[in-house]
Amino acid sequence: MGDVVSEAGEKHWLVRPETVRLFWRGGLAVLALLVIGDFFVHGHPYFWIDGTFGFYAWYGLATCAAMVLLAKALGVFLKRKDTYYDD
Amino acid sequence: MTISDFPPGLVLVLGALLLPFAGRRIKPILILGLPLVTLALVSRLPNGSFAVLSILDYQLVLVRSDALSRLFAIIFSIMAFAGGLFALNQKRVLELVAAFVYAGSAIGVALAGDLISLFIFWEIMALASTLVVLSVGGDLSYRVSMRYLLVHMVGGALLMTGILVHISTSGSTTFTAMEANTLGANLILAGFLVNAAAPPLSAWLSDAYPEASYSGTVFLSAFTTKAAVYVLLRGFPGTEILVFVGIFMIFYGIIYALLENDMRRILAYSIVNQVGFMVTGIGIGTEMALNGVAAHAFTHIIYKALLLMSAGAVLYMTGKRKCTDLGGLFQSMPLTTVCGIVGALSISSFPLTSGFISKSMISQAAADESLIVIWFLLLAASAGVFLHAGIKFPWFVFFQKDSGLRPPDPPWNMRLAMILFAGLCIGLGIWPEFLYAMLPFPVAYQPYTVPHVVNMLQLLLFSGLAFFLMLPLMKRTLTITLDIDWFYRKAFPAVAFSIRDAVGNVFEVIRSGVMNGMSRFMTKVYKLHGPHGVLARTWPTGSMAFWTAVLLMAFLFLALYSAG
């Protein structure tokens, strides 16, 4: 992103580089706070591993990365031009 | 006869037939009024069986009212109302008629107490939904709606055969929980699963739904698959195979949505994904799981319709549907963007949205039953939902790059429909007790505990981090992804054409052989009898005189010899 220009030629404030930088910093701070929150919040884990420190964080990150890569790999075989069926 | 003896679904089915004759002033009143009358009738139904008809030796129970059937009939009525509001400026009356018949027959399915009336409403649904797609007009929508109808006719045939076998072996037409261990029950299960977009026939959904109009897809997203969820919930709770079918559907939906470029097809795949959660819950089959499934169907209809309304608004205003053509729309369509994001957060089951209070009951049920692998898969799937629908859809449509498009928000009726459903998404998320009170079993579940909220936020926000870290890998391409429908769109036609060609070739060899023989024969005949043939010449008179003279001479010789 970063090339969103309004009619006046001025970028919308939401997509100016400084705002985007702010979003990244704010987002990373929230992520850090959530993981730190694990020190204070003690749920009732259903199994063993889901009660360990930062489990939901790394599990979300890792499974999403795995799904994106799996999709990418399947795409190699299954993707076709979007005009494939038009004949 | 009391008012309960009038099947509420028929208000929509019969009322829809008035729409083509209604004037400009009456039409909007009918479109908004009919679903509200239906909703009032449904929500006032007491428990029990009504509208009982005897046909031949069988008893049809058109209205079987209990908490479960009412829950589905209520959400179908609400959906018909919001869909009607969104479609108020739809110029093709045929689509609205079809959509209301479709909604009314879905309510008929939800309330049907016996298998025969269930089947009748089931088939009306199939025909009416086909008409919703077909009403777009043109060659593309004709072909796609015929493919859609074909799949549903296959499903209908399975269901009908199953019902006939079931009735003849068990002697009962009542629609109640079955064990999937007889031929009849298995065929019924298969027929139900076709409409749930279960494998192997999942592709009909992402093939057909995105080809309907901007408002047609909103209706389509709600009824067929959720009516299938209802009948599975009623007919096959605790059927173990459904756990695996559901898990497959969940990940199929995620993977295909990640690869997809068409914004409404992304959402279509995500319907399969969400129905997968419900099918898994039905397979688990405990009270907690079934409550979760019913609640999730209810909230899903609302947020999925909201997502498709925001996509429909974009399509209506820009005429574009591919992520590669869209982006940056948040600047000129702020309301559509906000409503789309509310729908996206709800489907991802963010705290304070409706998805949070429904989907977590299904995961809880998996944990309660110590289904450890299923629980971890459902958790990964929750992360995956945020990835493919929660962020991908709003990001590529409303943000991403600047497409240069600056359409305004859609007309007031479409804005109002989106605001209504966005409000319901958040309202149900904040006050889940309203929904919990309507569920089939008593609810002792508290979604808002500090650990649950923190855990889900961790899971979802780190999935979001994964999305933005892997953004280069998600770059949209002008592609589609092959699916099982390849077999009936490419392979079977190719086989059929090659059989046709092979048969044609053999025929050609025989034909040309026969024709050559015939023409050789005819050439010979022609040679002799044709205009220049020896036997067809016009002989000069002289030659006739000559031959007469020859004959007479021969006669003379013979006479002389015989005399001598």
PDB file of N, CA and C in Angstrom, chain B residues 102-142:
ATOM      1  N   TYR B 102     -38.122 -18.984  -2.127  1.00  0.00           N
ATOM      2  CA  TYR B 102     -36.959 -19.705  -1.581  1.00  0.00           C
ATOM      3  C   TYR B 102     -36.941 -19.590  -0.048  1.00  0.00           C
ATOM      4  N   ALA B 103     -37.068 -18.354   0.460  1.00  0.00           N
ATOM      5  CA  ALA B 103     -37.063 -18.138   1.906  1.00  0.00           C
ATOM      6  C   ALA B 103     -38.249 -18.844   2.562  1.00  0.00           C
ATOM      7  N   GLY B 104     -39.423 -18.731   1.934  1.00  0.00           N
ATOM      8  CA  GLY B 104     -40.616 -19.347   2.507  1.00  0.00           C
ATOM      9  C   GLY B 104     -40.504 -20.865   2.560  1.00  0.00           C
ATOM     10  N   SER B 105     -39.936 -21.467   1.500  1.00  0.00           N
ATOM     11  CA  SER B 105     -39.811 -22.921   1.522  1.00  0.00           C
ATOM     12  C   SER B 105     -38.727 -23.363   2.503  1.00  0.00           C
ATOM     13  N   ALA B 106     -37.710 -22.505   2.731  1.00  0.00           N
ATOM     14  CA  ALA B 106     -36.709 -22.830   3.765  1.00  0.00           C
ATOM     15  C   ALA B 106     -37.378 -22.861   5.143  1.00  0.00           C
ATOM     16  N   ILE B 107     -38.292 -21.922   5.365  1.00  0.00           N
ATOM     17  CA  ILE B 107     -39.045 -21.936   6.627  1.00  0.00           C
ATOM     18  C   ILE B 107     -39.922 -23.191   6.669  1.00  0.00           C
ATOM     19  N   GLY B 108     -40.476 -23.572   5.497  1.00  0.00           N
ATOM     20  CA  GLY B 108     -41.239 -24.817   5.405  1.00  0.00           C
ATOM     21  C   GLY B 108     -40.415 -26.029   5.807  1.00  0.00           C
ATOM     22  N   VAL B 109     -39.153 -26.068   5.368  1.00  0.00           N
ATOM     23  CA  VAL B 109     -38.259 -27.173   5.740  1.00  0.00           C
ATOM     24  C   VAL B 109     -38.034 -27.171   7.251  1.00  0.00           C
ATOM     25  N   ALA B 110     -37.773 -25.975   7.801  1.00  0.00           N
ATOM     26  CA  ALA B 110     -37.466 -25.882   9.226  1.00  0.00           C
ATOM     27  C   ALA B 110     -38.646 -26.340  10.090  1.00  0.00           C
ATOM     28  N   LEU B 111     -39.862 -26.132   9.593  1.00  0.00           N
ATOM     29  CA  LEU B 111     -41.022 -26.470  10.403  1.00  0.00           C
ATOM     30  C   LEU B 111     -41.615 -27.834  10.063  1.00  0.00           C
ATOM     31  N   ALA B 112     -41.195 -28.441   8.958  1.00  0.00           N
ATOM     32  CA  ALA B 112     -41.803 -29.705   8.525  1.00  0.00           C
ATOM     33  C   ALA B 112     -41.597 -30.791   9.579  1.00  0.00           C
ATOM     34  N   GLY B 113     -42.688 -31.474   9.920  1.00  0.00           N
ATOM     35  CA  GLY B 113     -42.590 -32.513  10.939  1.00  0.00           C
ATOM     36  C   GLY B 113     -42.473 -33.909  10.345  1.00  0.00           C
ATOM     37  N   ASP B 114     -42.666 -34.039   9.048  1.00  0.00           N
ATOM     38  CA  ASP B 114     -42.576 -35.362   8.422  1.00  0.00           C
ATOM     39  C   ASP B 114     -41.694 -35.265   7.191  1.00  0.00           C
ATOM     40  N   LEU B 115     -41.230 -36.444   6.735  1.00  0.00           N
ATOM     41  CA  LEU B 115     -40.246 -36.464   5.651  1.00  0.00           C
ATOM     42  C   LEU B 115     -40.836 -36.066   4.308  1.00  0.00           C
ATOM     43  N   ILE B 116     -42.149 -36.315   4.127  1.00  0.00           N
ATOM     44  CA  ILE B 116     -42.744 -36.018   2.822  1.00  0.00           C
ATOM     45  C   ILE B 116     -42.867 -34.504   2.619  1.00  0.00           C
ATOM     46  N   SER B 117     -43.432 -33.803   3.589  1.00  0.00           N
ATOM     47  CA  SER B 117     -43.536 -32.354   3.404  1.00  0.00           C
ATOM     48  C   SER B 117     -42.154 -31.713   3.425  1.00  0.00           C
ATOM     49  N   LEU B 118     -41.217 -32.298   4.193  1.00  0.00           N
ATOM     50  CA  LEU B 118     -39.837 -31.819   4.169  1.00  0.00           C
ATOM     51  C   LEU B 118     -39.296 -31.870   2.745  1.00  0.00           C
ATOM     52  N   PHE B 119     -39.527 -33.022   2.090  1.00  0.00           N
ATOM     53  CA  PHE B 119     -39.000 -33.202   0.738  1.00  0.00           C
ATOM     54  C   PHE B 119     -39.628 -32.207  -0.244  1.00  0.00           C
ATOM     55  N   ILE B 120     -40.933 -31.981  -0.095  1.00  0.00           N
ATOM     56  CA  ILE B 120     -41.615 -31.053  -1.011  1.00  0.00           C
ATOM     57  C   ILE B 120     -41.009 -29.655  -0.884  1.00  0.00           C
ATOM     58  N   PHE B 121     -40.874 -29.159   0.359  1.00  0.00           N
ATOM     59  CA  PHE B 121     -40.282 -27.832   0.547  1.00  0.00           C
ATOM     60  C   PHE B 121     -38.826 -27.805   0.093  1.00  0.00           C
ATOM     61  N   TRP B 122     -38.121 -28.917   0.309  1.00  0.00           N
ATOM     62  CA  TRP B 122     -36.713 -29.042  -0.081  1.00  0.00           C
ATOM     63  C   TRP B 122     -36.557 -28.824  -1.592  1.00  0.00           C
ATOM     64  N   GLU B 123     -37.459 -29.430  -2.355  1.00  0.00           N
ATOM     65  CA  GLU B 123     -37.366 -29.321  -3.813  1.00  0.00           C
ATOM     66  C   GLU B 123     -37.805 -27.936  -4.299  1.00  0.00           C
ATOM     67  N   ILE B 124     -38.802 -27.344  -3.618  1.00  0.00           N
ATOM     68  CA  ILE B 124     -39.185 -25.972  -4.003  1.00  0.00           C
ATOM     69  C   ILE B 124     -37.985 -25.039  -3.794  1.00  0.00           C
ATOM     70  N   MET B 125     -37.260 -25.275  -2.683  1.00  0.00           N
ATOM     71  CA  MET B 125     -36.052 -24.483  -2.429  1.00  0.00           C
ATOM     72  C   MET B 125     -35.060 -24.591  -3.575  1.00  0.00           C
ATOM     73  N   ALA B 126     -34.855 -25.836  -4.037  1.00  0.00           N
ATOM     74  CA  ALA B 126     -33.873 -26.049  -5.109  1.00  0.00           C
ATOM     75  C   ALA B 126     -34.287 -25.282  -6.369  1.00  0.00           C
ATOM     76  N   LEU B 127     -35.574 -25.366  -6.714  1.00  0.00           N
ATOM     77  CA  LEU B 127     -36.036 -24.699  -7.929  1.00  0.00           C
ATOM     78  C   LEU B 127     -35.984 -23.181  -7.774  1.00  0.00           C
ATOM     79  N   ALA B 128     -36.462 -22.682  -6.622  1.00  0.00           N
ATOM     80  CA  ALA B 128     -36.504 -21.231  -6.425  1.00  0.00           C
ATOM     81  C   ALA B 128     -35.095 -20.649  -6.399  1.00  0.00           C
ATOM     82  N   SER B 129     -34.144 -21.355  -5.755  1.00  0.00           N
ATOM     83  CA  SER B 129     -32.783 -20.809  -5.691  1.00  0.00           C
ATOM     84  C   SER B 129     -32.142 -20.827  -7.078  1.00  0.00           C
ATOM     85  N   THR B 130     -32.477 -21.851  -7.884  1.00  0.00           N
ATOM     86  CA  THR B 130     -31.977 -21.865  -9.261  1.00  0.00           C
ATOM     87  C   THR B 130     -32.475 -20.626 -10.003  1.00  0.00           C
ATOM     88  N   LEU B 131     -33.742 -20.297  -9.754  1.00  0.00           N
ATOM     89  CA  LEU B 131     -34.347 -19.149 -10.420  1.00  0.00           C
ATOM     90  C   LEU B 131     -33.691 -17.839  -9.990  1.00  0.00           C
ATOM     91  N   VAL B 132     -33.225 -17.773  -8.732  1.00  0.00           N
ATOM     92  CA  VAL B 132     -32.524 -16.569  -8.271  1.00  0.00           C
ATOM     93  C   VAL B 132     -31.275 -16.346  -9.128  1.00  0.00           C
ATOM     94  N   VAL B 133     -30.539 -17.437  -9.400  1.00  0.00           N
ATOM     95  CA  VAL B 133     -29.335 -17.313 -10.233  1.00  0.00           C
ATOM     96  C   VAL B 133     -29.731 -17.026 -11.684  1.00  0.00           C
ATOM     97  N   LEU B 134     -30.740 -17.750 -12.162  1.00  0.00           N
ATOM     98  CA  LEU B 134     -31.161 -17.652 -13.563  1.00  0.00           C
ATOM     99  C   LEU B 134     -31.712 -16.265 -13.890  1.00  0.00           C
ATOM    100  N   SER B 135     -32.301 -15.590 -12.879  1.00  0.00           N
ATOM    101  CA  SER B 135     -32.966 -14.312 -13.146  1.00  0.00           C
ATOM    102  C   SER B 135     -31.991 -13.237 -13.606  1.00  0.00           C
ATOM    103  N   VAL B 136     -30.687 -13.458 -13.395  1.00  0.00           N
ATOM    104  CA  VAL B 136     -29.692 -12.487 -13.869  1.00  0.00           C
ATOM    105  C   VAL B 136     -29.773 -12.363 -15.390  1.00  0.00           C
ATOM    106  N   GLY B 137     -30.071 -13.494 -16.050  1.00  0.00           N
ATOM    107  CA  GLY B 137     -30.194 -13.472 -17.508  1.00  0.00           C
ATOM    108  C   GLY B 137     -28.849 -13.626 -18.193  1.00  0.00           C
ATOM    109  N   GLY B 138     -28.887 -14.023 -19.456  1.00  0.00           N
ATOM    110  CA  GLY B 138     -27.645 -14.180 -20.201  1.00  0.00           C
ATOM    111  C   GLY B 138     -27.161 -15.614 -20.203  1.00  0.00           C
ATOM    112  N   ASP B 139     -26.218 -15.860 -21.095  1.00  0.00           N
ATOM    113  CA  ASP B 139     -25.736 -17.222 -21.309  1.00  0.00           C
ATOM    114  C   ASP B 139     -25.018 -17.773 -20.081  1.00  0.00           C
ATOM    115  N   LEU B 140     -24.170 -16.934 -19.453  1.00  0.00           N
ATOM    116  CA  LEU B 140     -23.382 -17.381 -18.303  1.00  0.00           C
ATOM    117  C   LEU B 140     -24.290 -17.836 -17.167  1.00  0.00           C
ATOM    118  N   SER B 141     -25.290 -17.006 -16.842  1.00  0.00           N
ATOM    119  CA  SER B 141     -26.139 -17.358 -15.705  1.00  0.00           C
ATOM    120  C   SER B 141     -27.018 -18.560 -16.055  1.00  0.00           C
ATOM    121  N   TYR B 142     -27.361 -18.727 -17.335  1.00  0.00           N
ATOM    122  CA  TYR B 142     -28.116 -19.916 -17.724  1.00  0.00           C
ATOM    123  C   TYR B 142     -27.289 -21.172 -17.476  1.00  0.00           C
TER     124      TYR B 142
END
